[in-house]
Amino acid sequence: MDQVERAEGYAEHTDQYVDGAWRPALDAGTIPVLDPATERLLATVPAGGAADVDAAVAAARRAARAWGATTAAERLVPLTRLRDGLAAHQEEIAATVVAELGSPIGFATAVHAALPLAVTESYLALLADYVFEERVGNSVVHAEPAGVVAAITPWNYPLHQIVAKVVPALAAGCPVVLKPAEDTPLVARLFARLVDAAGFPAGVFNLVTGTGAVAGAALVGHPEVDVVSFTGSTAVGRTVGETAGRAIKRVALELGGKSANVVLPGADLARAVNVNLANVCANSGQACNAWTRLLVHRDRYEEAVELAAKAAEKYAPGDPTDPQTRLGPLVSDRQRERVRGHIAGALAQGARLVAGGAEAPDGLATGFYVRPTVLADVTGDMAIAQEEVFGPVLVVLAYEDEDHAAELANATEYGLAAAVWAEDADTAARFARRLDAGQVDINGGRFNPVAPFGGYKKSGLGRELGRHGMEEFLQYKSLQY
Ligand code: NAD
């Protein structure tokens, strides 16, 4: 690490947020945080271990009963101050995500900073009206908090993933221990500062930075954790689910995806393809729900491939701090090498390169950049049609008829999202009902931050966002009269 140049403002953080205060980390070790555009060292944060996790979980446990006994109106007070803090720090949030994730500043402002604010707002509205008690026959059913929550989040939408777990958990009356991703702990620390300023009771929210293998595993396996809410890869999700299952802990898993964008005959092909490129280049393709497979009828296949190659030209990689940039670097060297390996593997299996490629983009020798890449002549059995790439890479597949399109769209182990384009919304919606996916965008329908978000098949268990997201943190008690 010594040879890595330090960025301006380099900081060595040595504390964790536990039991209502920033406290010196108990475990030794640090994690370096790099700027993926400059490869400079932004900061180091503590690599928490069993001692930090124990302290955080113990604090959450001590806070659980009193926080769980508060009324919705009482919880709304600090939650509203947290919303205000998020609103007042939009610029700092965006700048932090630009620095540690490499997200272009425009996208960081519009999505990485604004979406968590919108999600927090949505929970204030939900909590204000939510009925935690209902009469069912001769019973009164109480929705009670499900207990101490371990929230484990990835780096790709770092604050959104945190807010999508922590805010509904707190709204439900659960205390939380958050373990954010190693690559993006700085926005998590900023979030902890805002929680601190919002005045929640001590122990209701705790932050432990650390690696997944050490801090993450200690948290999932901790006997005092009642609920594990995990977002990350399917491989890690499987071990998290196993550990939780053995201990009979509630578990929610938001995992990977390989989402299909199906363009039915009669749809506006140019629009569907252009929106697809925007979608797959957003966040450098590092989105679990990215439309990474474009499915087009074979009669219009070559036309679609040409449109896709042309659209890719609009996403020249560049400096994420420049407001003109639409495509920044990937988060890390490791991630870049994974994506390059996927591209090279696809070419070796017979895919045709029509845009981009595995080589570094011209003039960008520094930074973890990958060219926006379009691969044609891809068939459903190729690895590139099955495996999650997590980069700006689109594959184009041909289908024979609608049945074949549905079969191809469903022929991966994943089932997170999809998109359907047709001449009218009813036709698209009819087709959407045949897809094994938790979310389907109809003719370019917008992301809805209160609609349930989550996967079919190996894309996960449970749902985030909106009412469904909060109910993951509730359990039910029936009183019979
Ligand atoms: P990852 O699975 O490597 O890590 C995710 C988190 O889990 C990190 O905080 C990591 O430290 C932690 N972790 C790693 N090993 C662990 C272990 N053994 N026990 C407990 N925690 C552990 O994933 P990543 O590379 O950070 O993120 C990318 C993945 O996340 C992609 O597969 C993507 O599809 C998925 N993702 C899914 C959604 C969704 O909502 N479905 C959203 C965003 C990202």
Short mmCIF file of C-alpha atoms and ligand atoms in Angstrom, two decimals:
data_model
loop_
_atom_site.label_atom_id
_atom_site.label_comp_id
_atom_site.label_asym_id
_atom_site.label_seq_id
_atom_site.Cartn_x
_atom_site.Cartn_y
_atom_site.Cartn_z
CA MET A 1 0.00 0.00 0.00
CA ASP A 2 3.01 2.28 0.57
CA GLN A 3 3.55 2.87 -3.11
CA VAL A 4 -0.04 4.13 -3.63
CA GLU A 5 -0.18 7.87 -3.98
CA ARG A 6 -2.42 9.65 -1.48
CA ALA A 7 -5.31 11.75 -2.71
CA GLU A 8 -5.78 15.31 -1.52
CA GLY A 9 -7.66 15.21 1.78
CA TYR A 10 -6.40 11.70 2.59
CA ALA A 11 -7.69 10.60 6.00
CA GLU A 12 -6.97 7.75 8.40
CA HIS A 13 -10.17 6.87 10.18
CA THR A 14 -9.70 4.85 13.33
CA ASP A 15 -13.20 4.75 14.80
CA GLN A 16 -16.45 2.85 14.51
CA TYR A 17 -19.91 4.21 15.30
CA VAL A 18 -21.14 2.09 18.20
CA ASP A 19 -23.67 2.69 20.99
CA GLY A 20 -24.43 6.26 19.99
CA ALA A 21 -20.86 7.56 19.60
CA TRP A 22 -17.71 7.32 17.49
CA ARG A 23 -15.39 5.02 19.43
CA PRO A 24 -11.85 3.79 18.79
CA ALA A 25 -11.92 0.54 16.83
CA LEU A 26 -11.31 -2.50 19.04
CA ASP A 27 -9.84 -4.71 16.35
CA ALA A 28 -6.53 -4.00 14.66
CA GLY A 29 -6.20 -3.66 10.89
CA THR A 30 -7.25 -1.18 8.24
CA ILE A 31 -8.90 -1.22 4.84
CA PRO A 32 -7.60 1.08 2.09
CA VAL A 33 -10.18 3.06 0.10
CA LEU A 34 -9.13 3.98 -3.44
CA ASP A 35 -10.39 6.54 -5.93
CA PRO A 36 -11.07 4.28 -8.94
CA ALA A 37 -10.52 7.12 -11.42
CA THR A 38 -7.07 8.17 -10.15
CA GLU A 39 -6.06 4.99 -8.27
CA ARG A 40 -5.03 7.24 -5.37
CA LEU A 41 -5.59 6.39 -1.74
CA LEU A 42 -8.55 8.36 -0.38
CA ALA A 43 -8.58 7.02 3.16
CA THR A 44 -8.21 4.05 5.39
CA VAL A 45 -10.99 2.75 7.62
CA PRO A 46 -10.87 0.20 10.43
CA ALA A 47 -11.13 -3.48 9.52
CA GLY A 48 -13.54 -4.47 12.26
CA GLY A 49 -13.55 -7.99 13.62
CA ALA A 50 -15.24 -10.03 16.31
CA ALA A 51 -14.64 -7.44 19.06
CA ASP A 52 -16.16 -4.52 17.13
CA VAL A 53 -19.06 -6.67 15.96
CA ASP A 54 -19.71 -7.92 19.51
CA ALA A 55 -19.73 -4.37 20.88
CA ALA A 56 -22.09 -3.17 18.16
CA VAL A 57 -24.50 -6.10 18.48
CA ALA A 58 -24.50 -5.80 22.28
CA ALA A 59 -25.38 -2.10 21.97
CA ALA A 60 -28.17 -2.90 19.52
CA ARG A 61 -29.52 -5.62 21.81
CA ARG A 62 -29.57 -3.22 24.80
CA ALA A 63 -31.49 -0.70 22.68
CA ALA A 64 -33.91 -3.19 21.15
CA ARG A 65 -36.69 -3.35 23.71
CA ALA A 66 -37.05 0.37 24.32
CA TRP A 67 -36.79 1.26 20.60
CA GLY A 68 -39.25 -1.52 19.76
CA ALA A 69 -41.72 -0.11 22.29
CA THR A 70 -41.75 3.40 20.79
CA THR A 71 -44.75 4.58 18.82
CA ALA A 72 -44.54 5.33 15.12
CA ALA A 73 -44.92 9.02 15.97
CA GLU A 74 -41.92 8.83 18.31
CA ARG A 75 -39.78 7.10 15.68
CA LEU A 76 -40.80 9.68 13.12
CA VAL A 77 -39.02 12.44 15.06
CA PRO A 78 -35.40 11.29 14.55
CA LEU A 79 -36.26 9.75 11.17
CA THR A 80 -37.49 13.14 9.99
CA ARG A 81 -34.25 14.75 11.19
CA LEU A 82 -32.33 12.06 9.30
CA ARG A 83 -34.30 12.95 6.16
CA ASP A 84 -33.40 16.61 6.73
CA GLY A 85 -29.74 15.68 7.14
CA LEU A 86 -29.77 13.72 3.88
CA ALA A 87 -31.39 16.68 2.14
CA ALA A 88 -28.84 19.14 3.53
CA HIS A 89 -25.86 16.96 2.55
CA GLN A 90 -26.76 16.05 -1.04
CA GLU A 91 -23.60 17.63 -2.44
CA GLU A 92 -21.28 15.96 0.05
CA ILE A 93 -22.98 12.60 -0.56
CA ALA A 94 -22.58 12.96 -4.33
CA ALA A 95 -18.93 14.02 -4.02
CA THR A 96 -18.17 11.09 -1.72
CA VAL A 97 -19.72 8.59 -4.14
CA VAL A 98 -17.82 10.16 -7.05
CA ALA A 99 -14.60 9.75 -5.10
CA GLU A 100 -14.95 6.19 -3.81
CA LEU A 101 -17.15 4.58 -6.49
CA GLY A 102 -16.12 6.59 -9.58
CA SER A 103 -19.72 7.43 -10.44
CA PRO A 104 -20.04 10.39 -12.82
CA ILE A 105 -21.04 13.49 -10.84
CA GLY A 106 -24.32 13.94 -12.75
CA PHE A 107 -25.44 10.41 -11.95
CA ALA A 108 -24.12 10.65 -8.39
CA THR A 109 -26.24 13.75 -7.80
CA ALA A 110 -29.39 12.53 -9.53
CA VAL A 111 -29.31 8.96 -8.25
CA HIS A 112 -26.74 8.15 -5.55
CA ALA A 113 -27.65 11.22 -3.49
CA ALA A 114 -31.28 11.85 -4.49
CA LEU A 115 -32.64 8.30 -4.41
CA PRO A 116 -31.80 7.61 -0.73
CA LEU A 117 -33.52 10.88 0.13
CA ALA A 118 -36.62 9.83 -1.85
CA VAL A 119 -36.63 6.40 -0.19
CA THR A 120 -36.32 7.98 3.26
CA GLU A 121 -39.18 10.34 2.41
CA SER A 122 -41.29 7.38 1.33
CA TYR A 123 -40.79 5.72 4.72
CA LEU A 124 -41.79 8.87 6.60
CA ALA A 125 -45.04 8.84 4.61
CA LEU A 126 -45.57 5.10 5.15
CA LEU A 127 -44.87 5.26 8.87
CA ALA A 128 -47.22 8.18 9.38
CA ASP A 129 -50.16 6.04 8.20
CA TYR A 130 -49.10 2.46 8.84
CA VAL A 131 -51.48 0.38 10.92
CA PHE A 132 -49.46 -1.85 13.24
CA GLU A 133 -52.55 -3.55 14.69
CA GLU A 134 -55.51 -5.20 13.02
CA ARG A 135 -58.50 -7.24 14.10
CA VAL A 136 -58.81 -10.68 12.46
CA GLY A 137 -61.90 -12.55 13.71
CA ASN A 138 -61.54 -12.88 17.47
CA SER A 139 -57.87 -11.85 17.38
CA VAL A 140 -55.99 -8.61 17.43
CA VAL A 141 -52.81 -9.03 15.39
CA HIS A 142 -49.89 -6.82 16.39
CA ALA A 143 -47.03 -6.18 13.95
CA GLU A 144 -43.95 -6.06 16.17
CA PRO A 145 -40.31 -5.37 15.34
CA ALA A 146 -38.41 -8.53 14.38
CA GLY A 147 -35.38 -7.70 16.55
CA VAL A 148 -31.73 -6.83 16.03
CA VAL A 149 -30.96 -6.40 12.32
CA ALA A 150 -27.61 -7.05 10.62
CA ALA A 151 -27.49 -5.05 7.39
CA ILE A 152 -24.76 -6.05 4.92
CA THR A 153 -24.47 -3.94 1.81
CA PRO A 154 -22.55 -3.87 -1.50
CA TRP A 155 -20.63 -1.01 -3.10
CA ASN A 156 -22.54 -0.43 -6.32
CA TYR A 157 -25.32 1.81 -4.99
CA PRO A 158 -23.64 2.33 -1.66
CA LEU A 159 -25.97 4.77 0.07
CA HIS A 160 -29.15 3.52 -1.59
CA GLN A 161 -28.48 -0.03 -0.37
CA ILE A 162 -27.82 1.25 3.14
CA VAL A 163 -30.94 3.39 3.27
CA ALA A 164 -33.11 0.65 1.72
CA LYS A 165 -32.31 -1.52 4.74
CA VAL A 166 -31.59 0.80 7.64
CA VAL A 167 -34.49 3.23 7.26
CA PRO A 168 -37.31 0.64 7.06
CA ALA A 169 -35.68 -1.36 9.88
CA LEU A 170 -35.57 1.72 12.11
CA ALA A 171 -39.12 2.62 11.04
CA ALA A 172 -40.28 -0.86 12.02
CA GLY A 173 -38.70 -0.42 15.48
CA CYS A 174 -35.59 -2.57 14.97
CA PRO A 175 -32.05 -1.54 15.97
CA VAL A 176 -29.42 -2.07 13.26
CA VAL A 177 -25.77 -2.96 12.88
CA LEU A 178 -24.56 -1.96 9.42
CA LYS A 179 -21.54 -3.56 7.72
CA PRO A 180 -21.00 -1.68 4.44
CA ALA A 181 -18.88 -2.85 1.50
CA GLU A 182 -15.10 -2.56 1.77
CA ASP A 183 -14.80 -0.44 -1.39
CA THR A 184 -17.28 2.25 -0.33
CA PRO A 185 -17.19 2.79 3.44
CA LEU A 186 -16.89 6.58 3.27
CA VAL A 187 -20.49 7.30 2.32
CA ALA A 188 -21.49 4.83 5.07
CA ARG A 189 -19.49 6.90 7.56
CA LEU A 190 -21.19 10.04 6.28
CA PHE A 191 -24.57 8.34 6.77
CA ALA A 192 -23.57 7.41 10.35
CA ARG A 193 -22.75 11.07 11.02
CA LEU A 194 -26.24 12.02 9.83
CA VAL A 195 -27.84 9.34 12.01
CA ASP A 196 -25.80 10.62 14.94
CA ALA A 197 -26.95 14.19 14.33
CA ALA A 198 -30.58 13.03 14.06
CA GLY A 199 -30.54 12.03 17.74
CA PHE A 200 -31.60 8.38 17.76
CA PRO A 201 -31.22 6.67 21.16
CA ALA A 202 -27.76 5.12 21.69
CA GLY A 203 -27.39 1.66 20.16
CA VAL A 204 -30.30 1.98 17.73
CA PHE A 205 -27.87 2.39 14.84
CA ASN A 206 -24.30 1.08 14.73
CA LEU A 207 -21.68 1.02 11.97
CA VAL A 208 -18.86 -1.50 11.76
CA THR A 209 -16.57 -1.25 8.76
CA GLY A 210 -14.64 -4.38 7.91
CA THR A 211 -14.20 -7.15 5.40
CA GLY A 212 -16.99 -9.53 4.48
CA ALA A 213 -15.04 -12.62 5.43
CA VAL A 214 -14.33 -11.30 8.95
CA ALA A 215 -16.77 -8.60 10.06
CA GLY A 216 -19.60 -9.73 7.75
CA ALA A 217 -19.32 -13.37 8.76
CA ALA A 218 -19.08 -12.48 12.48
CA LEU A 219 -22.24 -10.41 12.19
CA VAL A 220 -24.27 -13.03 10.31
CA GLY A 221 -23.22 -15.72 12.78
CA HIS A 222 -23.75 -13.61 15.90
CA PRO A 223 -26.30 -15.27 18.22
CA GLU A 224 -27.80 -11.90 19.23
CA VAL A 225 -28.70 -10.97 15.63
CA ASP A 226 -32.31 -11.80 14.78
CA VAL A 227 -32.59 -10.67 11.15
CA VAL A 228 -29.97 -10.64 8.42
CA SER A 229 -30.62 -8.36 5.48
CA PHE A 230 -27.96 -8.97 2.85
CA THR A 231 -27.37 -7.46 -0.58
CA GLY A 232 -24.51 -8.80 -2.63
CA SER A 233 -23.46 -11.66 -4.83
CA THR A 234 -25.37 -14.91 -5.11
CA ALA A 235 -22.27 -16.85 -4.02
CA VAL A 236 -21.95 -14.98 -0.72
CA GLY A 237 -25.75 -14.88 -0.32
CA ARG A 238 -25.79 -18.65 -0.31
CA THR A 239 -23.37 -18.87 2.66
CA VAL A 240 -25.19 -16.06 4.47
CA GLY A 241 -28.46 -17.95 3.98
CA GLU A 242 -26.93 -21.20 5.24
CA THR A 243 -25.61 -19.59 8.41
CA ALA A 244 -28.87 -17.78 9.06
CA GLY A 245 -30.85 -20.92 8.33
CA ARG A 246 -28.95 -22.99 10.86
CA ALA A 247 -29.68 -20.40 13.54
CA ILE A 248 -33.34 -19.96 12.41
CA LYS A 249 -32.74 -16.27 11.78
CA ARG A 250 -34.93 -14.31 9.45
CA VAL A 251 -32.96 -13.60 6.27
CA ALA A 252 -33.53 -11.36 3.26
CA LEU A 253 -31.22 -11.78 0.27
CA GLU A 254 -30.94 -9.32 -2.61
CA LEU A 255 -28.58 -10.99 -5.05
CA GLY A 256 -27.37 -10.90 -8.62
CA GLY A 257 -29.17 -10.64 -11.93
CA LYS A 258 -28.93 -11.17 -15.67
CA SER A 259 -31.96 -9.23 -16.77
CA ALA A 260 -33.47 -9.48 -20.24
CA ASN A 261 -34.72 -6.57 -22.30
CA VAL A 262 -37.25 -8.12 -24.69
CA VAL A 263 -38.21 -6.09 -27.75
CA LEU A 264 -41.36 -7.59 -29.22
CA PRO A 265 -42.23 -7.13 -32.92
CA GLY A 266 -44.09 -3.85 -33.39
CA ALA A 267 -42.11 -2.02 -30.67
CA ASP A 268 -40.06 1.11 -31.30
CA LEU A 269 -36.76 -0.72 -31.78
CA ALA A 270 -34.51 2.36 -31.91
CA ARG A 271 -35.91 3.68 -28.66
CA ALA A 272 -35.71 0.30 -26.94
CA VAL A 273 -32.08 -0.14 -27.96
CA ASN A 274 -31.04 3.40 -27.05
CA VAL A 275 -32.65 3.15 -23.62
CA ASN A 276 -30.97 -0.24 -23.19
CA LEU A 277 -27.52 1.29 -23.74
CA ALA A 278 -28.30 4.07 -21.27
CA ASN A 279 -29.45 1.43 -18.80
CA VAL A 280 -26.43 -0.85 -19.17
CA CYS A 281 -23.94 2.04 -19.02
CA ALA A 282 -25.55 3.67 -15.97
CA ASN A 283 -23.26 3.23 -12.96
CA SER A 284 -20.74 1.62 -15.36
CA GLY A 285 -23.06 -1.35 -15.64
CA GLN A 286 -22.61 -2.11 -11.96
CA ALA A 287 -26.29 -2.62 -11.30
CA CYS A 288 -27.89 -5.87 -10.19
CA ASN A 289 -30.99 -5.07 -12.28
CA ALA A 290 -29.17 -3.86 -15.43
CA TRP A 291 -30.68 -5.06 -18.73
CA THR A 292 -27.62 -6.99 -19.83
CA ARG A 293 -29.35 -9.18 -22.44
CA LEU A 294 -31.13 -7.59 -25.39
CA LEU A 295 -33.57 -10.01 -27.04
CA VAL A 296 -34.67 -9.11 -30.56
CA HIS A 297 -36.68 -10.95 -33.24
CA ARG A 298 -34.32 -12.47 -35.80
CA ASP A 299 -35.90 -10.41 -38.62
CA ARG A 300 -34.62 -7.21 -37.04
CA TYR A 301 -31.51 -8.62 -35.40
CA GLU A 302 -28.85 -6.95 -37.55
CA GLU A 303 -30.67 -3.63 -37.34
CA ALA A 304 -30.69 -3.90 -33.54
CA VAL A 305 -26.99 -4.79 -33.43
CA GLU A 306 -26.12 -1.74 -35.54
CA LEU A 307 -28.27 0.53 -33.39
CA ALA A 308 -26.61 -0.83 -30.24
CA ALA A 309 -23.09 -0.36 -31.59
CA LYS A 310 -23.94 3.20 -32.61
CA ALA A 311 -25.55 3.99 -29.24
CA ALA A 312 -22.45 2.68 -27.41
CA GLU A 313 -20.39 5.48 -28.99
CA LYS A 314 -22.27 7.99 -26.82
CA TYR A 315 -20.76 6.53 -23.66
CA ALA A 316 -17.09 7.38 -23.92
CA PRO A 317 -15.47 6.63 -20.56
CA GLY A 318 -14.01 9.63 -18.78
CA ASP A 319 -13.29 11.58 -15.61
CA PRO A 320 -16.25 11.16 -13.23
CA THR A 321 -15.80 14.66 -11.81
CA ASP A 322 -16.53 16.17 -15.25
CA PRO A 323 -20.26 16.95 -15.55
CA GLN A 324 -20.17 15.88 -19.23
CA THR A 325 -19.04 12.34 -18.39
CA ARG A 326 -21.66 9.61 -18.72
CA LEU A 327 -19.45 6.58 -18.05
CA GLY A 328 -16.94 6.48 -15.21
CA PRO A 329 -14.50 3.74 -14.19
CA LEU A 330 -15.47 0.50 -12.49
CA VAL A 331 -15.07 0.42 -8.73
CA SER A 332 -11.83 -1.56 -8.50
CA ASP A 333 -9.04 -3.24 -10.37
CA ARG A 334 -10.51 -6.60 -9.37
CA GLN A 335 -13.87 -5.69 -10.87
CA ARG A 336 -12.28 -4.37 -14.06
CA GLU A 337 -10.30 -7.58 -14.51
CA ARG A 338 -13.45 -9.65 -13.97
CA VAL A 339 -15.30 -7.70 -16.66
CA ARG A 340 -12.41 -7.91 -19.10
CA GLY A 341 -12.25 -11.65 -18.49
CA HIS A 342 -15.97 -11.98 -19.30
CA ILE A 343 -15.49 -10.08 -22.58
CA ALA A 344 -12.47 -12.16 -23.60
CA GLY A 345 -14.30 -15.36 -22.67
CA ALA A 346 -17.32 -14.41 -24.79
CA LEU A 347 -15.11 -13.73 -27.82
CA ALA A 348 -13.39 -17.07 -27.31
CA GLN A 349 -16.83 -18.76 -27.30
CA GLY A 350 -17.74 -17.18 -30.66
CA ALA A 351 -19.44 -13.90 -29.79
CA ARG A 352 -18.94 -11.06 -32.32
CA LEU A 353 -17.53 -7.79 -30.96
CA VAL A 354 -19.44 -4.85 -32.43
CA ALA A 355 -18.42 -2.13 -29.94
CA GLY A 356 -15.85 -1.77 -27.17
CA GLY A 357 -13.65 -4.67 -26.13
CA ALA A 358 -11.41 -5.81 -23.32
CA GLU A 359 -8.56 -3.34 -23.92
CA ALA A 360 -8.27 -0.16 -21.85
CA PRO A 361 -10.01 2.82 -23.49
CA ASP A 362 -7.69 5.19 -25.40
CA GLY A 363 -5.97 7.76 -23.23
CA LEU A 364 -7.13 6.21 -19.96
CA ALA A 365 -4.18 4.16 -18.76
CA THR A 366 -4.86 5.22 -15.15
CA GLY A 367 -8.22 4.37 -13.60
CA PHE A 368 -10.29 1.20 -13.71
CA TYR A 369 -12.02 1.97 -17.00
CA VAL A 370 -13.76 -0.45 -19.36
CA ARG A 371 -15.12 0.43 -22.81
CA PRO A 372 -18.87 0.17 -23.35
CA THR A 373 -19.08 -3.17 -25.10
CA VAL A 374 -21.70 -4.79 -27.33
CA LEU A 375 -21.48 -8.46 -28.24
CA ALA A 376 -23.57 -10.01 -31.03
CA ASP A 377 -24.16 -13.61 -32.16
CA VAL A 378 -24.59 -14.59 -28.54
CA THR A 379 -26.63 -17.72 -27.84
CA GLY A 380 -28.38 -18.64 -24.63
CA ASP A 381 -25.91 -21.37 -23.71
CA MET A 382 -22.82 -19.11 -23.72
CA ALA A 383 -21.36 -18.06 -20.36
CA ILE A 384 -21.81 -14.40 -21.32
CA ALA A 385 -25.58 -15.02 -21.62
CA GLN A 386 -25.73 -16.72 -18.23
CA GLU A 387 -23.27 -15.05 -15.86
CA GLU A 388 -23.52 -11.67 -14.24
CA VAL A 389 -20.81 -9.38 -15.67
CA PHE A 390 -21.35 -6.20 -13.60
CA GLY A 391 -19.86 -3.91 -16.22
CA PRO A 392 -20.97 -1.90 -19.29
CA VAL A 393 -21.45 -4.97 -21.44
CA LEU A 394 -24.55 -5.77 -23.50
CA VAL A 395 -25.18 -9.03 -25.31
CA VAL A 396 -27.69 -9.27 -28.17
CA LEU A 397 -29.63 -12.50 -28.70
CA ALA A 398 -32.05 -13.41 -31.51
CA TYR A 399 -35.41 -15.08 -30.90
CA GLU A 400 -37.73 -16.85 -33.35
CA ASP A 401 -41.14 -16.08 -31.87
CA GLU A 402 -42.72 -14.93 -28.60
CA ASP A 403 -42.54 -18.36 -27.00
CA HIS A 404 -38.85 -18.55 -27.79
CA ALA A 405 -38.36 -15.01 -26.44
CA ALA A 406 -39.99 -15.95 -23.12
CA GLU A 407 -38.00 -19.17 -22.95
CA LEU A 408 -34.70 -17.35 -23.57
CA ALA A 409 -35.55 -14.54 -21.15
CA ASN A 410 -36.26 -17.09 -18.40
CA ALA A 411 -33.29 -19.34 -19.18
CA THR A 412 -30.86 -18.11 -16.52
CA GLU A 413 -30.62 -18.91 -12.83
CA TYR A 414 -31.46 -15.30 -12.04
CA GLY A 415 -34.81 -13.53 -11.92
CA LEU A 416 -34.34 -10.00 -10.65
CA ALA A 417 -35.63 -7.70 -13.38
CA ALA A 418 -36.62 -7.46 -17.03
CA ALA A 419 -37.97 -5.00 -19.57
CA VAL A 420 -40.52 -5.49 -22.32
CA TRP A 421 -41.23 -3.23 -25.27
CA ALA A 422 -44.25 -3.73 -27.54
CA GLU A 423 -46.53 -1.62 -29.70
CA ASP A 424 -48.80 -1.05 -26.71
CA ALA A 425 -48.57 -1.44 -22.95
CA ASP A 426 -51.20 -4.23 -22.76
CA THR A 427 -49.25 -6.45 -25.15
CA ALA A 428 -46.05 -5.79 -23.20
CA ALA A 429 -47.77 -6.43 -19.86
CA ARG A 430 -49.24 -9.74 -21.11
CA PHE A 431 -45.74 -10.87 -22.04
CA ALA A 432 -44.30 -9.55 -18.77
CA ARG A 433 -46.56 -11.92 -16.84
CA ARG A 434 -44.68 -14.83 -18.43
CA LEU A 435 -41.31 -13.69 -17.09
CA ASP A 436 -39.67 -15.04 -13.93
CA ALA A 437 -38.58 -11.66 -12.59
CA GLY A 438 -39.46 -9.48 -9.62
CA GLN A 439 -39.59 -6.24 -11.62
CA VAL A 440 -40.55 -5.69 -15.26
CA ASP A 441 -40.39 -2.26 -16.90
CA ILE A 442 -43.07 -1.80 -19.55
CA ASN A 443 -42.10 0.32 -22.60
CA GLY A 444 -39.48 2.17 -20.57
CA GLY A 445 -41.46 2.51 -17.32
CA ARG A 446 -39.55 4.46 -14.65
CA PHE A 447 -37.98 3.04 -11.49
CA ASN A 448 -40.49 3.25 -8.66
CA PRO A 449 -38.92 3.63 -5.20
CA VAL A 450 -42.02 2.36 -3.38
CA ALA A 451 -42.65 -0.75 -5.49
CA PRO A 452 -41.36 -4.04 -4.02
CA PHE A 453 -37.84 -4.75 -5.28
CA GLY A 454 -36.34 -8.22 -5.20
CA GLY A 455 -35.73 -11.38 -7.08
CA TYR A 456 -37.29 -14.58 -8.30
CA LYS A 457 -35.14 -17.72 -8.39
CA LYS A 458 -31.48 -17.23 -7.39
CA SER A 459 -31.79 -13.44 -7.38
CA GLY A 460 -32.90 -13.62 -3.80
CA LEU A 461 -35.45 -13.89 -1.03
CA GLY A 462 -37.66 -11.15 0.28
CA ARG A 463 -38.36 -7.65 -0.96
CA GLU A 464 -36.99 -4.17 -0.31
CA LEU A 465 -38.57 -0.72 -0.60
CA GLY A 466 -42.04 0.53 0.18
CA ARG A 467 -44.46 -1.29 2.46
CA HIS A 468 -43.12 -4.71 1.47
CA GLY A 469 -39.61 -3.60 2.45
CA MET A 470 -40.66 -2.51 5.94
CA GLU A 471 -42.65 -5.70 6.52
CA GLU A 472 -39.42 -7.72 6.20
CA PHE A 473 -38.58 -6.25 9.62
CA LEU A 474 -41.89 -7.04 11.31
CA GLN A 475 -43.20 -10.16 12.99
CA TYR A 476 -46.75 -10.84 14.06
CA LYS A 477 -48.32 -11.58 17.40
CA SER A 478 -51.97 -12.60 17.63
CA LEU A 479 -53.97 -11.95 20.80
CA GLN A 480 -57.22 -13.98 21.02
CA TYR A 481 -60.26 -12.57 22.76
P1 NAD B 1 -20.28 -9.41 -2.33
O1 NAD B 1 -21.25 -10.51 -2.17
O2 NAD B 1 -18.87 -9.74 -2.53
O3 NAD B 1 -20.32 -8.44 -1.05
C1 NAD B 1 -21.49 -7.85 -0.57
C2 NAD B 1 -21.33 -7.55 0.90
O4 NAD B 1 -21.20 -8.78 1.60
C3 NAD B 1 -20.08 -6.73 1.24
O5 NAD B 1 -20.38 -5.87 2.32
C4 NAD B 1 -19.12 -7.80 1.69
O6 NAD B 1 -18.13 -7.32 2.57
C5 NAD B 1 -20.04 -8.77 2.41
N1 NAD B 1 -19.54 -10.14 2.50
C6 NAD B 1 -18.65 -10.78 1.69
N2 NAD B 1 -18.41 -12.02 2.15
C7 NAD B 1 -19.18 -12.19 3.25
C8 NAD B 1 -19.40 -13.27 4.16
N3 NAD B 1 -18.78 -14.44 4.02
N4 NAD B 1 -20.28 -13.10 5.15
C9 NAD B 1 -20.94 -11.94 5.30
N5 NAD B 1 -20.76 -10.87 4.50
C10 NAD B 1 -19.90 -11.01 3.48
O7 NAD B 1 -20.87 -8.54 -3.49
P2 NAD B 1 -20.25 -7.20 -4.12
O8 NAD B 1 -19.23 -7.61 -5.10
O9 NAD B 1 -19.93 -6.22 -3.08
O10 NAD B 1 -21.57 -6.63 -4.87
C11 NAD B 1 -21.93 -7.02 -6.12
C12 NAD B 1 -23.06 -8.03 -6.08
O11 NAD B 1 -24.19 -7.52 -5.40
C13 NAD B 1 -23.55 -8.36 -7.46
O12 NAD B 1 -23.68 -9.75 -7.60
C14 NAD B 1 -24.90 -7.69 -7.53
O13 NAD B 1 -25.79 -8.24 -8.43
C15 NAD B 1 -25.37 -7.75 -6.15
N6 NAD B 1 -26.35 -6.71 -5.91
C16 NAD B 1 -27.67 -7.07 -5.76
C17 NAD B 1 -28.63 -6.11 -5.55
C18 NAD B 1 -30.07 -6.49 -5.38
O14 NAD B 1 -30.82 -5.70 -4.85
N7 NAD B 1 -30.49 -7.65 -5.80
C19 NAD B 1 -28.28 -4.78 -5.48
C20 NAD B 1 -26.94 -4.44 -5.64
C21 NAD B 1 -25.98 -5.42 -5.83
#
